[in-house]
Structures are given as C-alpha cells and as structure tokens.
Short mmCIF file of C-alpha atoms and ligand atoms in Angstrom, two decimals:
data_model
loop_
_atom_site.label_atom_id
_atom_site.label_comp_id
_atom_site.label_asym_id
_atom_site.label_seq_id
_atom_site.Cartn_x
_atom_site.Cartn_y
_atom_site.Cartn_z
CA UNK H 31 50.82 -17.04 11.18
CA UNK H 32 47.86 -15.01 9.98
CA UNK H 33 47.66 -11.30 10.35
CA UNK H 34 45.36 -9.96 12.57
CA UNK H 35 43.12 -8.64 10.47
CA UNK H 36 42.47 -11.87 8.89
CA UNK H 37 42.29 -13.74 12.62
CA UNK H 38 39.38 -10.87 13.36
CA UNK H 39 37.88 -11.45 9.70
CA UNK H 40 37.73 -15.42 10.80
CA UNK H 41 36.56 -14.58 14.79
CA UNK H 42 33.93 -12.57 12.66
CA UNK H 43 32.73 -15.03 10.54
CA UNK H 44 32.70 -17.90 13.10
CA UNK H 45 30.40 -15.28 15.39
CA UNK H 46 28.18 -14.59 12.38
CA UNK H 47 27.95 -18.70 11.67
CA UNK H 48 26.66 -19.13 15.47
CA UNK H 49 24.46 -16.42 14.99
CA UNK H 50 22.66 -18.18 12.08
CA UNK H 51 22.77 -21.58 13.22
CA UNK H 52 20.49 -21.99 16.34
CA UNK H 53 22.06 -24.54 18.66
CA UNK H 54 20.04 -26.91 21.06
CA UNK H 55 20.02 -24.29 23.95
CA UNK H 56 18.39 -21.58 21.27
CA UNK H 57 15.20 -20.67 23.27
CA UNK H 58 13.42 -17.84 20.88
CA UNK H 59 10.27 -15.35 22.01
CA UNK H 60 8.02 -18.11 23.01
CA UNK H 61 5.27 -18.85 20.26
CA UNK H 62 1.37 -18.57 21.67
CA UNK H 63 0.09 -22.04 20.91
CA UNK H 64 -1.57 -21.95 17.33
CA UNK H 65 -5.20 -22.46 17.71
CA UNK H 66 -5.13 -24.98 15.25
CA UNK H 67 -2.58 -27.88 14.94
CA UNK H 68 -0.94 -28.11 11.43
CA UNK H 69 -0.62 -31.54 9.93
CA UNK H 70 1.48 -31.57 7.19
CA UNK H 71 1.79 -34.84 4.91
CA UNK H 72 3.98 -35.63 1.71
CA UNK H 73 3.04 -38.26 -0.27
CA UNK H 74 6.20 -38.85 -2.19
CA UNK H 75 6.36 -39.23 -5.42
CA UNK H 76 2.77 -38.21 -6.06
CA UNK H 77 1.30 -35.91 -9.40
CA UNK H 78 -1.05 -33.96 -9.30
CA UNK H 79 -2.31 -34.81 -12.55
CA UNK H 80 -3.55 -38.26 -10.97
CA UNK H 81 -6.51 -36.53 -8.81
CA UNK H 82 -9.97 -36.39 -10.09
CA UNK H 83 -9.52 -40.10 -12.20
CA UNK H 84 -11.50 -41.57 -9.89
CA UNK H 85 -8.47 -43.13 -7.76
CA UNK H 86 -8.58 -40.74 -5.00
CA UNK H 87 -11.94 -39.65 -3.78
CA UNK H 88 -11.00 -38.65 -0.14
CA UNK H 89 -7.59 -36.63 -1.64
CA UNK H 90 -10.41 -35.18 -4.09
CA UNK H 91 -12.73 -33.79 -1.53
CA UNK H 92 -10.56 -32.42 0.47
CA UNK H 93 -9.19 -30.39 -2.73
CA UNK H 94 -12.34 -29.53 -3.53
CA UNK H 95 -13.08 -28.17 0.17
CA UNK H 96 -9.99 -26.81 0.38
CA UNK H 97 -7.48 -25.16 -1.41
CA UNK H 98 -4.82 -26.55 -4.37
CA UNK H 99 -2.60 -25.62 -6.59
CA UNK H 100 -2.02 -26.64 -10.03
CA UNK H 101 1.38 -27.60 -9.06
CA UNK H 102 4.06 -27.06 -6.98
CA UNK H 103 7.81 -27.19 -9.05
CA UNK H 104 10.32 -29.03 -6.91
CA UNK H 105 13.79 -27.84 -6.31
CA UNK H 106 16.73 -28.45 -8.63
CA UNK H 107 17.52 -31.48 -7.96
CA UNK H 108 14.03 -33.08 -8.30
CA UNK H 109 14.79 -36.08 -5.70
CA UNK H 110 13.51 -37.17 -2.09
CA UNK H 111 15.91 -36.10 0.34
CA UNK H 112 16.71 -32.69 -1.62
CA UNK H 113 12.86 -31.95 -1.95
CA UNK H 114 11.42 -32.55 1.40
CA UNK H 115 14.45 -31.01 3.33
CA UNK H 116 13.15 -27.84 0.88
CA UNK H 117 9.70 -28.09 2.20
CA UNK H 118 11.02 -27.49 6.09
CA UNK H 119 13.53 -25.38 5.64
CA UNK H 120 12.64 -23.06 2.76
CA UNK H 121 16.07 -23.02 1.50
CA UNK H 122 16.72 -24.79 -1.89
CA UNK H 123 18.58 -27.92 -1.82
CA UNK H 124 22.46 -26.11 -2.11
CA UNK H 125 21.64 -23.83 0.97
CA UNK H 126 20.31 -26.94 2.84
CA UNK H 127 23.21 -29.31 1.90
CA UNK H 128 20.88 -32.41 1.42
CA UNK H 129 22.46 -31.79 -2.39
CA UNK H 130 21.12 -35.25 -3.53
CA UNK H 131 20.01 -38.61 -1.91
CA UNK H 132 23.67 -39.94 -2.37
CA UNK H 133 26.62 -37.72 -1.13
CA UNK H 134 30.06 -37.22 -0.51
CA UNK H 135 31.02 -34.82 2.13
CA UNK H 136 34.55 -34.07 2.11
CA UNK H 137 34.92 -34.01 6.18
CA UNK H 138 31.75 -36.18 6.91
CA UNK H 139 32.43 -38.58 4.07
CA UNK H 140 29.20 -40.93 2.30
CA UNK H 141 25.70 -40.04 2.75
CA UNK H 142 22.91 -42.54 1.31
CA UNK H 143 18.86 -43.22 2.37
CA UNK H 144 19.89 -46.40 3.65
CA UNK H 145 22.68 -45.43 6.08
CA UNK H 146 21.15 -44.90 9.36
CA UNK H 147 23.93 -43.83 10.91
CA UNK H 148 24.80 -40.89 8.22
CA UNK H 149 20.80 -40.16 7.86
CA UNK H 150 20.65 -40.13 12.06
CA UNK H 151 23.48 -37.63 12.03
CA UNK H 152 22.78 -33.88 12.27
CA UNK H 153 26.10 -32.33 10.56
CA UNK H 154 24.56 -33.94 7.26
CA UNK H 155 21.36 -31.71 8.04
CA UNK H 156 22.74 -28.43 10.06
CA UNK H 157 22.73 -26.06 7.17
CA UNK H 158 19.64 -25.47 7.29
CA UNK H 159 16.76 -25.65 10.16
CA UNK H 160 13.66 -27.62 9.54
CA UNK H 161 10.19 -26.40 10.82
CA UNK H 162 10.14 -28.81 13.72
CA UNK H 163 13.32 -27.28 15.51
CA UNK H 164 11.76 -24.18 14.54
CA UNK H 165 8.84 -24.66 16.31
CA UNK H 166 10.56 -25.99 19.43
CA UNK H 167 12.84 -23.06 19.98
CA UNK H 168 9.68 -21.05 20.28
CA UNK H 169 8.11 -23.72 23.03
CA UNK H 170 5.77 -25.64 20.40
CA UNK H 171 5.73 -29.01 20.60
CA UNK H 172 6.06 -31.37 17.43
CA UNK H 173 5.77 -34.84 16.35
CA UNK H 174 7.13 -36.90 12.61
CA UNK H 175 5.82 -39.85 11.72
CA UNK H 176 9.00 -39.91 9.27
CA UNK H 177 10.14 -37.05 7.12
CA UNK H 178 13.66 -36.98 5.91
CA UNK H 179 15.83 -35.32 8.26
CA UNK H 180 13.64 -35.85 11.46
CA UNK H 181 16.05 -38.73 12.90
CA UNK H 182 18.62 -36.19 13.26
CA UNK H 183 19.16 -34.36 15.69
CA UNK H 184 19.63 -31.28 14.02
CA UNK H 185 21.50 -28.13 15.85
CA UNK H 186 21.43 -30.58 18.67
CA UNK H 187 17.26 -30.61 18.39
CA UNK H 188 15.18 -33.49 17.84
CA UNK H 189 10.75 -33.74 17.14
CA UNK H 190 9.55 -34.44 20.63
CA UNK H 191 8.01 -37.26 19.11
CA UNK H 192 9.74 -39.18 16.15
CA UNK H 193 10.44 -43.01 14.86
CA UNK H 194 13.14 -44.24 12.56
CA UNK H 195 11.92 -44.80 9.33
CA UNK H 196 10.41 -47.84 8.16
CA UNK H 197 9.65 -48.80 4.81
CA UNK H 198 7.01 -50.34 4.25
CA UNK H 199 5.10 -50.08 7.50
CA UNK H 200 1.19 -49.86 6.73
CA UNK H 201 -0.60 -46.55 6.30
CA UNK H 202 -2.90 -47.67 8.87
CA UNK H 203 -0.54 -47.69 11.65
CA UNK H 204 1.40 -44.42 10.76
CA UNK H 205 -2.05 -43.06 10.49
CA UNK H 206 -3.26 -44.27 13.54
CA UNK H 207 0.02 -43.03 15.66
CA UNK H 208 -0.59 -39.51 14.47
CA UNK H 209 -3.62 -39.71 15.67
CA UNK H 210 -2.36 -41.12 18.58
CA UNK H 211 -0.43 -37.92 19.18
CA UNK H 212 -3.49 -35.96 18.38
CA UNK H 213 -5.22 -37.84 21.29
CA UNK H 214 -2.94 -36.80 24.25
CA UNK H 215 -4.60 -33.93 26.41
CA UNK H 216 -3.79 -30.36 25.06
CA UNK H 217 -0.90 -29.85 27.55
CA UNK H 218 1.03 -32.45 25.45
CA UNK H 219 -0.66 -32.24 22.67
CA UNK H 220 2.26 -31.77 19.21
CA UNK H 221 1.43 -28.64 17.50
CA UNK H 222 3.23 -29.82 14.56
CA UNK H 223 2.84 -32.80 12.73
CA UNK H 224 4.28 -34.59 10.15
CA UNK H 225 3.00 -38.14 7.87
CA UNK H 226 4.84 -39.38 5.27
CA UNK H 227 3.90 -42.26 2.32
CA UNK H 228 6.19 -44.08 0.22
CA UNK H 229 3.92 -46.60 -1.42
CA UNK H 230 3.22 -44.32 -4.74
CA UNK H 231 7.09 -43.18 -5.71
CA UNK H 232 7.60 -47.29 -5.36
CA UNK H 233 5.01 -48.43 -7.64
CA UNK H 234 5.86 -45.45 -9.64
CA UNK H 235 9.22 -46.41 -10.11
CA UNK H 236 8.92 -50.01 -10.64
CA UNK H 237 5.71 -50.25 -12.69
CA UNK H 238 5.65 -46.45 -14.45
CA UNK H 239 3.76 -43.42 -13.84
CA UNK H 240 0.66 -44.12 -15.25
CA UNK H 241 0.59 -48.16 -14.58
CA UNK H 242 -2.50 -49.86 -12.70
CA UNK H 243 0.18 -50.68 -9.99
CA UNK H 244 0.85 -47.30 -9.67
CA UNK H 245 -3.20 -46.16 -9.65
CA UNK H 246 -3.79 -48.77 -6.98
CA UNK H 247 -0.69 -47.82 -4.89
CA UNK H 248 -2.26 -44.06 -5.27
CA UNK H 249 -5.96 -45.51 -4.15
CA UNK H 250 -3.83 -47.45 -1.11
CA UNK H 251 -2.51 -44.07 0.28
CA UNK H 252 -5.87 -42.07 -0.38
CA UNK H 253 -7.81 -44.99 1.86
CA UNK H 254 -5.19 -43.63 4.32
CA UNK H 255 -5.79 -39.98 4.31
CA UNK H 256 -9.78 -41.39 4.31
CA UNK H 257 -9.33 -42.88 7.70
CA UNK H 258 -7.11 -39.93 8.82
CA UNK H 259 -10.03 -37.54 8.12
CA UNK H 260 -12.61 -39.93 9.53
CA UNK H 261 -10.27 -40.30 13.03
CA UNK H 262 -10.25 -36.43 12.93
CA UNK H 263 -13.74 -36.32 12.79
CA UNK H 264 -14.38 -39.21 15.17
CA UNK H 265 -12.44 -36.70 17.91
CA UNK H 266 -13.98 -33.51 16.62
CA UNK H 267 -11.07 -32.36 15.20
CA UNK H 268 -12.42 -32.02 11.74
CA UNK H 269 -12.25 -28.62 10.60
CA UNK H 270 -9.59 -28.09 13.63
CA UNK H 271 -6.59 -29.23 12.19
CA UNK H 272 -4.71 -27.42 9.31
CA UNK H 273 -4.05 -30.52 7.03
CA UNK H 274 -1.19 -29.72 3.98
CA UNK H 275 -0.98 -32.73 1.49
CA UNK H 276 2.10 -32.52 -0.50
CA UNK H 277 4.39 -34.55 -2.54
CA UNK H 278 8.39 -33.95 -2.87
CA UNK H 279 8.26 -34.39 -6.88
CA UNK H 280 6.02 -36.25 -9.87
CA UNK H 281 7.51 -39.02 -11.68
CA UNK H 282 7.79 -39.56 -15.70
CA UNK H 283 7.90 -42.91 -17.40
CA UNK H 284 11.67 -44.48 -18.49
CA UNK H 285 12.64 -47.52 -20.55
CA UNK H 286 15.62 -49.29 -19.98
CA UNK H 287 16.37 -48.52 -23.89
CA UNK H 288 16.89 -45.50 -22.72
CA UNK H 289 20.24 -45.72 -20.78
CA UNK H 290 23.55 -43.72 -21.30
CA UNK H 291 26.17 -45.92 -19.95
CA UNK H 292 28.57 -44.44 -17.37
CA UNK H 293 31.71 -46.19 -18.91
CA UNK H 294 30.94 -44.87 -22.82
CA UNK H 295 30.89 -41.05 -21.09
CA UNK H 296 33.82 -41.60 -18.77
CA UNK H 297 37.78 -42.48 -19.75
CA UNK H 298 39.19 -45.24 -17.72
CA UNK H 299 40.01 -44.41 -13.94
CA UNK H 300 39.43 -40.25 -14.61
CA UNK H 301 36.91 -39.48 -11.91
CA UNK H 302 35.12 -41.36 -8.66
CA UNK H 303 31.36 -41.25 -9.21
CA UNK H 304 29.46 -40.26 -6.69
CA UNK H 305 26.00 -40.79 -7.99
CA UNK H 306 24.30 -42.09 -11.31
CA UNK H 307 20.96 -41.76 -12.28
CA UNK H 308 18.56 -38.97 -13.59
CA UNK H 309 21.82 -36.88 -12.61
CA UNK H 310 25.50 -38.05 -12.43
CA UNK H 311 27.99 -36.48 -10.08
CA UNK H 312 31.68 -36.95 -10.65
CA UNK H 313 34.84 -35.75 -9.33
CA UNK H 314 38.49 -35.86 -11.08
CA UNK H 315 41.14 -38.14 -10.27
CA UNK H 316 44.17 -35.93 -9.73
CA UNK H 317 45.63 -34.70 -12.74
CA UNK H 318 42.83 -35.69 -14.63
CA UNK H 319 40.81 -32.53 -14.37
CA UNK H 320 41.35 -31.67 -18.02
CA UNK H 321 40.85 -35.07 -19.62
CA UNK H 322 37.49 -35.18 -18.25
CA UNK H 323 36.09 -32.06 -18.90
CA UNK H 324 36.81 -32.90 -22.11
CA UNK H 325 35.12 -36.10 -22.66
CA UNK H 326 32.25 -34.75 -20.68
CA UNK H 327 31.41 -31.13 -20.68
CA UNK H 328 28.48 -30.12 -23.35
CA UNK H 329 25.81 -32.61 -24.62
CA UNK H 330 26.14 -36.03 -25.22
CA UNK H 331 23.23 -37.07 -27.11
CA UNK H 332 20.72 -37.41 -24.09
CA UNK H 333 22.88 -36.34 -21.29
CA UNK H 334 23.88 -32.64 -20.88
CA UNK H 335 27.28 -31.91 -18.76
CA UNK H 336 28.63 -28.93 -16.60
CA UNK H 337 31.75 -27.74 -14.24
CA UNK H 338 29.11 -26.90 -11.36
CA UNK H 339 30.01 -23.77 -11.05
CA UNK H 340 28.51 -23.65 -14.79
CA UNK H 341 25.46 -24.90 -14.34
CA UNK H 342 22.14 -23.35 -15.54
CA UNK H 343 20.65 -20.53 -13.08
CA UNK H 344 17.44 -21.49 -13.21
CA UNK H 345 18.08 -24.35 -10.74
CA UNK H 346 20.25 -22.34 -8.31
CA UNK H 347 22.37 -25.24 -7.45
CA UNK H 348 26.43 -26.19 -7.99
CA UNK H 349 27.91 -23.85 -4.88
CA UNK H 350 27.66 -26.45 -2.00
CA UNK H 351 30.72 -28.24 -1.49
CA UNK H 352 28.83 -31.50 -1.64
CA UNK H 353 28.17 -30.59 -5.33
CA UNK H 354 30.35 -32.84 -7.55
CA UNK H 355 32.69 -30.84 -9.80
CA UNK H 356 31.22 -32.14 -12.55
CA UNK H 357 27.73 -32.43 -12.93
CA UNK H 358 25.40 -34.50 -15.94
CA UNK H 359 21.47 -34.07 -16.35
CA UNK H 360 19.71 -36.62 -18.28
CA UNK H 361 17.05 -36.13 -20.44
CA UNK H 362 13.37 -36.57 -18.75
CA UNK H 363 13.10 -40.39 -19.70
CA UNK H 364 16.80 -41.06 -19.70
CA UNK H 365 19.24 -42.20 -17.29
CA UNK H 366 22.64 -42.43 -16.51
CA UNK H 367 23.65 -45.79 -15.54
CA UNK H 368 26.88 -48.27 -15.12
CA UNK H 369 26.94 -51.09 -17.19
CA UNK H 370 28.03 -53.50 -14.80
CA UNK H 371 25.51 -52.38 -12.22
CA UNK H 372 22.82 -53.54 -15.21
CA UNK H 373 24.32 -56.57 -15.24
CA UNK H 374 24.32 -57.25 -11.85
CA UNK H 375 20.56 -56.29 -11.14
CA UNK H 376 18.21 -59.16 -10.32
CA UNK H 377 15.31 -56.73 -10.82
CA UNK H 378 13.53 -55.95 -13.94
CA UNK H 379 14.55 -52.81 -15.29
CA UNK H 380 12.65 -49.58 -13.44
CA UNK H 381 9.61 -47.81 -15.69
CA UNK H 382 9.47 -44.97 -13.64
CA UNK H 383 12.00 -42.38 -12.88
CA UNK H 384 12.18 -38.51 -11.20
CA UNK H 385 15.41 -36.55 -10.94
CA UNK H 386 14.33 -34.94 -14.14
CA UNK H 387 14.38 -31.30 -15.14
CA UNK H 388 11.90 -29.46 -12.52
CA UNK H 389 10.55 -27.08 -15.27
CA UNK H 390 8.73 -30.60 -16.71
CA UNK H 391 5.38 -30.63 -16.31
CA UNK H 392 5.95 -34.43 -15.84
CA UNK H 393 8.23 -33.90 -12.38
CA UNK H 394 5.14 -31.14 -10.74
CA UNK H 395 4.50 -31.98 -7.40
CA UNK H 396 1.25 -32.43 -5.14
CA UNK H 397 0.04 -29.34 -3.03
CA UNK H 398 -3.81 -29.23 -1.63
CA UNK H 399 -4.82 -28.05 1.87
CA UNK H 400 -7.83 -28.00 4.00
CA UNK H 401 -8.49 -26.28 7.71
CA UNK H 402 -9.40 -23.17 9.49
CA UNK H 403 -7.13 -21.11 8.28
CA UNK H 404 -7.12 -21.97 5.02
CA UNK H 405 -9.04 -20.80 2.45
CA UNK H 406 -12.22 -22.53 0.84
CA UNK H 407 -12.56 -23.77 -2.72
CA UNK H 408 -9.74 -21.63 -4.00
CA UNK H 409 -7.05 -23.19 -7.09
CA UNK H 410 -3.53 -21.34 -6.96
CA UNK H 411 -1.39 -21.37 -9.67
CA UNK H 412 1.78 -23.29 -10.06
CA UNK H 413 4.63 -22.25 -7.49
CA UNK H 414 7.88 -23.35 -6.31
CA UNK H 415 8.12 -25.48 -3.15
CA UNK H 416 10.40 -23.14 -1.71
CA UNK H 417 7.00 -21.33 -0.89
CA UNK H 418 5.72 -24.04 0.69
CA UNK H 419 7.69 -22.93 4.47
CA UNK H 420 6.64 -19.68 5.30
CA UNK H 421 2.94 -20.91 4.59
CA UNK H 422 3.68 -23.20 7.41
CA UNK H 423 5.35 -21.32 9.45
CA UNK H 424 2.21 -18.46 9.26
CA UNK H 425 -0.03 -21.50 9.99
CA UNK H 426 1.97 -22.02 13.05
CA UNK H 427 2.16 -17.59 13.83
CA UNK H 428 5.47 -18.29 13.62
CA UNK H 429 8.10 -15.33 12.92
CA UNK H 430 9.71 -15.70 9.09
CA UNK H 431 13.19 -16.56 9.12
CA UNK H 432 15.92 -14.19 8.17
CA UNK H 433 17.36 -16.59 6.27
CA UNK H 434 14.88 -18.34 3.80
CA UNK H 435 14.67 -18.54 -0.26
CA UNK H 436 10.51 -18.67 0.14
CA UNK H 437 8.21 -15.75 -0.35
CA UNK H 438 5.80 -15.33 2.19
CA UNK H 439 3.25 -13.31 -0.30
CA UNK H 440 3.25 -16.75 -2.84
CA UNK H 441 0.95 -18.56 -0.73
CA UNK H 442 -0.71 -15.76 1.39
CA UNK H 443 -4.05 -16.60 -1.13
CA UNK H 444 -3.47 -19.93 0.18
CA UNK H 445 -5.17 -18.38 3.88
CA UNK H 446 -8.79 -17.98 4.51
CA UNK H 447 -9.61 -14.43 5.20
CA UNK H 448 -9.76 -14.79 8.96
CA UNK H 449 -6.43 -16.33 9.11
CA UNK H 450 -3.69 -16.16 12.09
P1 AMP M 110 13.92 -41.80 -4.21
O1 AMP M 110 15.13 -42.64 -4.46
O2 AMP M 110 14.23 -40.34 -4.42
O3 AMP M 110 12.78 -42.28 -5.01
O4 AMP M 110 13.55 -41.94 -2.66
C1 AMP M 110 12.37 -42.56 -2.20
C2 AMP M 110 12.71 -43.44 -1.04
O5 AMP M 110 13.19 -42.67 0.04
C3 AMP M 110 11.55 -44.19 -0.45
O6 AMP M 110 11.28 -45.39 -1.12
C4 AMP M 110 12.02 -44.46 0.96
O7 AMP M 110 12.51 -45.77 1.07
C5 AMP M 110 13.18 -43.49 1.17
N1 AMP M 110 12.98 -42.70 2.37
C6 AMP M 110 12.02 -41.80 2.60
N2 AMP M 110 12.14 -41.27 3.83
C7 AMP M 110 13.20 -41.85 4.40
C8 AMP M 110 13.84 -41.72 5.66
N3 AMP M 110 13.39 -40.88 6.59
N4 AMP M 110 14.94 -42.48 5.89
C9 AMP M 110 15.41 -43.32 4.94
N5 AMP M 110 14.83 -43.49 3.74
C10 AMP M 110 13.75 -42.77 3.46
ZN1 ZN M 111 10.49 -38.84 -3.63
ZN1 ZN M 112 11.45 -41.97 -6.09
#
C-alpha cells in the first residue's frame, strides 16, 4: 500500500496536471474580440531562400509590405507534425508529444499521418494546447482549413469550424472556404484562422529542392495566396486581416546513393524500429539493451547515435516517453533506410528530404506577415519557431500562457507601433 505521504504527493500531482491541462468546460476571462482577424497559413515545406526568384510575386509583395524574417529555425525534430504542433502551442516538440510524424505510445500504441483514427484522437495531442482551443476558452471563435492537430478534439475542444484533411484538394477551394468563413456576418465571424498547403514539401520531396517541379509547385501555392489577397480585397478586408505566412521546415536535396541501411546498423532481432528516415528511432528487445548500444551508439560514418537521454541540448528533445531509447540523426543529405523497404518501392527514389539538423541553413523555415498590427517593411533576424505563438496570441490580445517555451519579446519588432 503506499504511505500517505506518497498518496498526497500523487493527489498533488494529479491536481497540479488538471490545473495545467484545460478541459472542454475551461471557460477563461472572456477575450474582447480582436479588431482584426488573424489568418495564419503554413506552407509546408517551403524556404525562404526561394522568394524574390521570380516564382512568387504575390508571397513577394506581401514581404515587401510587410514584415519577414530571414528565417525561422524549426524545432528539433525538423518534420511536419512536430513543427506545426510547435507553431500553436509554443512548446517544442518533447513538451507537445507530437515527438515525430510516426510514434509509438506505450498506452495509446501507433501514431502515423495517415491514421485517421490516431490523428482524430486528442490523447495523441493533449500535452500541449494549440491556439485554437486557446482562443475558444476565452469566447473567440476559430476556423482550420487543416493544420495538424485540428481534427482532434483536443482537451475535449474542437475549431468551431474544421475539415479532415485532404491531400491534394486544390488551393482554390481551401482558399475559397476561408474566405467563406470570412464572409459570415461578424456575430459568427472566426477570429482565428488557419490555411494549410502541401503541394511544395511534395514536389520538394519527389523532384528536389531546387527542381523546376518544385519552382512550379511554389508558383501553384503563391497563385493561391494571390487570389486569397484579391478575395480580401474584393470584401474590404485588405489591410483588415492579420495574415502570417509560414512554413513548418525547408527541405535539402538527397540521393538515393546516399542511404545507410537499417539492417548494416542493427544486429538481427535487437530492437523494434519505430521510425526510419532523416532520424531513426529504436527500442531494445529485452535483454538486448547492451548489444545494441553497442553496435549503435557514436557515429557511423553518416549517421550519428544516442541513448535519448544523451542527446545534444541544443535540440531539447529525448525526455518524452514517446522518444525511442535510442535515437540516430542522419547527416543533412543522408537517410536511414531498410533495405527491403528499397526493394519494395515502386517509386523512384525521393530527391528531397527534411528531418535534418535544424541549425542547417538548408532546413530554415518561411516566416513573412502583413496587417494592421504588424509592422511595415521591417526584416527580423533569424528566430526559432517556438516564437512564433505568443506573436499570435498578442495578435489575438490574448493572455501568454504560463506554460510556453516562446519569448514574447522575439517577435514584439514583428508589431507595428500602434499594435493591440
Ligand atoms: P512530411 O512527411 O513531414 O513531409 O509530411 C508532409 C505530409 O503531411 C503532407 O504531404 C501531408 O500529406 C501530410 N499532412 C499534413 N497535414 C495533415 C493532416 N492534418 N492530416 C494528415 N496528414 C497531413
Ligand atoms: Zn512539412
Ligand atoms: Zn515533407
């Protein structure tokens, strides 16, 4: 039986828990509607070293109007699901718990994109608390046309307005729903709104970086953000909407030449892998612990191996429980792969790849803004995403949160003077 003390230590704890993690009934000190709504969009996968080549004149001007930054450094690791769970929550990806885009939980079991039910299911997302549910525990009202994490309902709260994702719907139509939303009379009105593009990090991956394919699929998404400013201006809304253009990470070229395979790191039937790729995640088999640290731990020519709890500080990560036990970074331009799944692909090999190291210059993310409360013709240095929140929630004159990893003062330059 435990002693009491330890009973109260474990009442204490469970309070504390429910006092950080805001539950469906959490109603906070209502919010004053922002003046302006704040639309904020990722376009995944995108560089910001791909403006100004003549590609993207609408993402251009609104840069130039606006304000940008050189870069924005993605969290540790530098991957989809991690990254734009960081950009609503503020928390780095082992606060959040969205470790990776492939995961093993050991009570929830496998998380991966494609599983609706696991992406659709809130404990996955809980640990931390994206803007949206924010902004509806202070009476805001809010509206995704997809971000990761938005078909959850997380602490029991859902966007009043959200679809399941859909790859490959046109730009056109996820354009024209947020406008939509924009349309309904100002009672209903969302005051937050998200727009999300997958077309680049695909052409990215499967053509490279820097490939026409890749250009084009760039010049696809900026027609998009052309008709989303000309639908703003259509309704007058131009220069009333706070519009934040981001992207989760960059992307650097690969070659298939450059491939560590799984089963040359690995002895025979010493670990269950949980992901490969720019990163590989493995956990023992029992009693094998010892034989696989061994094979693994240190650098293997391109592929560079920790116990988690080892790994380098600069990307705060390894303390989550979904964290393998041990964890492998490749090389920017390598990748960890299996043999037999190379064998088995009926695709050419990818050219493109992300995952990589976030201090590469190569794996910088997209951040430019434009709106009335931010400021005009101003560049901002390079700054981590984590920063990227409690610009938001200001935009929104929402409260920070007493639990975040982002600096409010990073991105205060990012305001016009006359700000909220
Ligand atoms: P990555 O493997 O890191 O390149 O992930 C990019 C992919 O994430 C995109 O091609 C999308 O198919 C997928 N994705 C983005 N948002 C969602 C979502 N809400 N649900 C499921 N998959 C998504
Ligand atoms: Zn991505
Ligand atoms: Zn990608």
């Amino acid at each position: 039986m435990n002693s009491l003390p330890t009973r109260l230590a474990a009442l204490l704890a469970a309070l504390l828990l429910a006092a950080c993690a805001p539950s469906a009934r959490d109603v906070r000190e209502p919010a004053p509607a922002p003046a302006h709504p704040v639309l904020l969009v990722s376009i995944d996968g995108a560089h910001p070293g791909r403006l100004f080549k003549g590609d993207t004149p609408n993402l251009d001007a609104l840069a130039r109007r606006g304000v940008r930054a050189e870069g924005m450094r993605p969290a540790y690791p530098s991957l989809t699901f991690p990254n734009h769970y960081t950009l609503v929550t503020g928390l780095r990806p082992d606060r959040h718990g969205i470790v990776d885009n492939r995961m093993r939980d050991p009570a929830l079991g496998e998380f991966t994109m494609a599983d609706r039910g696991a992406v659709g299911d809130g404990r996955w997302w809980d640990d931390g608390e994206p803007l949206w549910v924010t902004a509806q525990a202070h009476g805001l009202r809010t509206a995704t046309m997809f971000w990761p994490g938005s078909e959850a309902a997380v602490h029991g709260v859902r966007p009043d307005h959200w679809l399941p994702f859909q790859y490959g719907l046109p730009e056109s139509e996820r354009v024209a729903t947020v406008l939509d939303w924009l349309d309904l009379p100002p009672s209903k009105r969302p005051h937050l709104l998200t727009l999300y593009f997958e077309r680049v990090d695909t052409a990215g991956h499967v053509h490279g970086p820097a490939s026409p394919q890749a250009r084009a699929a760039l010049a696809t998404v900026d027609a998009a953000i052309g008709e989303l400013v000309a639908g703003l201006e259509a309704r007058g809304l131009r220069g009333r909407v706070n519009l934040v253009v981001v992207s989760d990470h960059g992307m650097a070229g690969i070659h298939p030449d450059r491939t560590v395979f799984v089963e040359d790191l690995l002895p025979p039937r010493s670990a269950d892998v949980v992901h490969l790729g720019s990163q590989a995640g493995f956990n023992p088999r029992p009693g094998k612990q010892a034989l696989l640290e061994a094979a693994l731990l240190g650098r293997r020519g391109h592929v560079e191996c920790w116990r988690r709890e080892d790994l380098p500080a600069r990307w705060a990560f390894g303390t989550h429980p979904r964290v393998p036990a041990i964890y492998c970074q490749a090389d920017t331009g390598w990748r960890i792969e299996s043999r037999e799944h190379r064998a088995r692909s009926k695709s050419p090999p990818h050219l493109g790849a992300h995952g990589f190291d976030p201090a590469d210059p190569a794996m910088q993310a997209l951040f430019l803004a434009d709106g009335p409360d931010l400021a005009d013709a101003a560049t901002l240095p390079l700054f981590d995403n984590v920063h990227l929140h409690p610009l938001l929630l200001e935009l929104l004159g929402l409260p920070a949160m007493p639990q975040t990893d982002g600096d409010p003062a990073v991105l205060r330059p990012a305001l016009s003077a006359g700000s909220p």
